XYZ file of C-alpha atoms in Angstrom:
116
model
C 130.403 61.979 49.693
C 127.736 64.404 49.783
C 127.584 67.897 49.077
C 127.220 68.665 52.725
C 129.884 67.174 53.954
C 132.375 67.777 50.651
C 131.699 71.784 52.012
C 132.018 71.158 55.560
C 135.755 69.489 55.673
C 136.687 71.926 53.391
C 136.027 74.532 56.324
C 138.178 72.477 58.534
C 140.654 71.929 57.019
C 140.788 75.993 56.546
C 140.516 76.011 59.990
C 143.049 72.752 61.365
C 145.932 74.334 58.568
C 145.335 78.183 60.531
C 146.252 76.338 64.127
C 149.339 74.699 62.964
C 150.662 77.337 61.779
C 150.731 78.632 65.113
C 151.146 75.375 66.686
C 147.875 75.871 68.854
C 146.759 72.694 71.276
C 143.567 72.167 69.997
C 140.061 71.383 71.412
C 138.589 69.348 68.538
C 135.024 68.348 68.316
C 132.441 66.049 66.134
C 129.121 64.848 66.754
C 126.967 62.992 65.044
C 123.034 62.373 65.733
C 123.605 60.145 68.211
C 127.171 61.046 70.171
C 128.919 64.143 70.433
C 133.320 63.464 70.654
C 135.851 66.492 72.367
C 139.493 65.205 72.215
C 142.592 67.855 72.624
C 145.473 67.276 70.809
C 149.200 68.469 70.453
C 150.305 71.115 68.522
C 151.673 68.658 66.277
C 149.033 65.871 65.749
C 151.138 63.307 66.351
C 149.163 62.483 69.742
C 145.617 63.256 71.636
C 146.523 64.349 74.700
C 142.796 64.302 76.006
C 139.707 62.919 74.960
C 136.274 62.224 75.858
C 132.458 61.713 74.766
C 129.403 60.686 75.340
C 130.163 56.723 75.052
C 132.265 57.130 77.823
C 130.444 55.631 81.290
C 129.837 58.275 83.243
C 128.361 60.122 80.958
C 126.524 56.495 79.139
C 123.058 56.962 80.678
C 119.815 59.347 80.135
C 120.532 61.423 76.369
C 123.428 61.438 74.689
C 122.740 63.528 71.835
C 121.212 66.730 73.664
C 122.631 70.230 74.544
C 122.807 68.368 78.263
C 124.741 65.786 77.362
C 127.104 68.307 75.495
C 128.170 70.907 78.525
C 128.150 67.047 80.702
C 130.982 66.103 77.562
C 132.491 70.138 77.922
C 133.252 69.974 81.401
C 134.804 66.425 81.892
C 137.133 67.072 78.655
C 138.049 70.707 81.426
C 139.391 68.601 83.607
C 141.180 65.476 81.869
C 142.783 69.081 79.551
C 143.478 70.855 83.781
C 144.621 67.408 85.527
C 147.171 67.520 81.939
C 148.258 70.517 82.375
C 146.587 71.624 79.196
C 145.106 75.222 79.678
C 145.475 77.869 76.352
C 143.656 75.923 73.394
C 142.243 76.428 69.858
C 138.427 75.194 69.322
C 137.896 73.471 66.502
C 134.831 72.789 65.867
C 136.085 70.637 62.781
C 133.733 72.943 60.123
C 130.717 71.901 62.206
C 128.079 75.168 63.082
C 129.161 77.305 65.922
C 125.550 77.145 67.929
C 123.928 73.412 69.969
C 125.702 71.182 71.381
C 129.065 72.669 69.602
C 128.132 76.415 70.952
C 126.772 74.480 74.946
C 130.342 71.999 74.641
C 132.551 75.223 74.031
C 130.471 77.311 76.812
C 130.901 74.541 79.325
C 135.341 73.848 78.466
C 135.354 77.135 79.019
C 133.595 77.280 82.095
C 135.936 74.582 83.443
C 138.318 76.374 82.593
C 139.766 76.343 79.355
C 141.277 78.892 77.879
C 140.404 79.391 74.647
């Protein structure tokens, strides 16, 4: 693996260990150059409770790798999480910087009713 990816994974490991220690349900985000994915994972990490991404059929039309698409994914994951009975989560940015698409997704999820 290249140094950039190794550094990102190292950053993510530290945050995930803390979330596991606190036994928090987490909103995990992954971004690629073309898509963005969000999952709400149980406190013990054994199962995915809710997921949303730009690969969903209702979000697929139009651009999928920009801030507007990330906002739509954030709103969708918040809706699905509220329907599943999840209100409070820890935000797991997977070692990505908190700006751009990651920040847009987080802000949209907060507006959708999720508490970080």
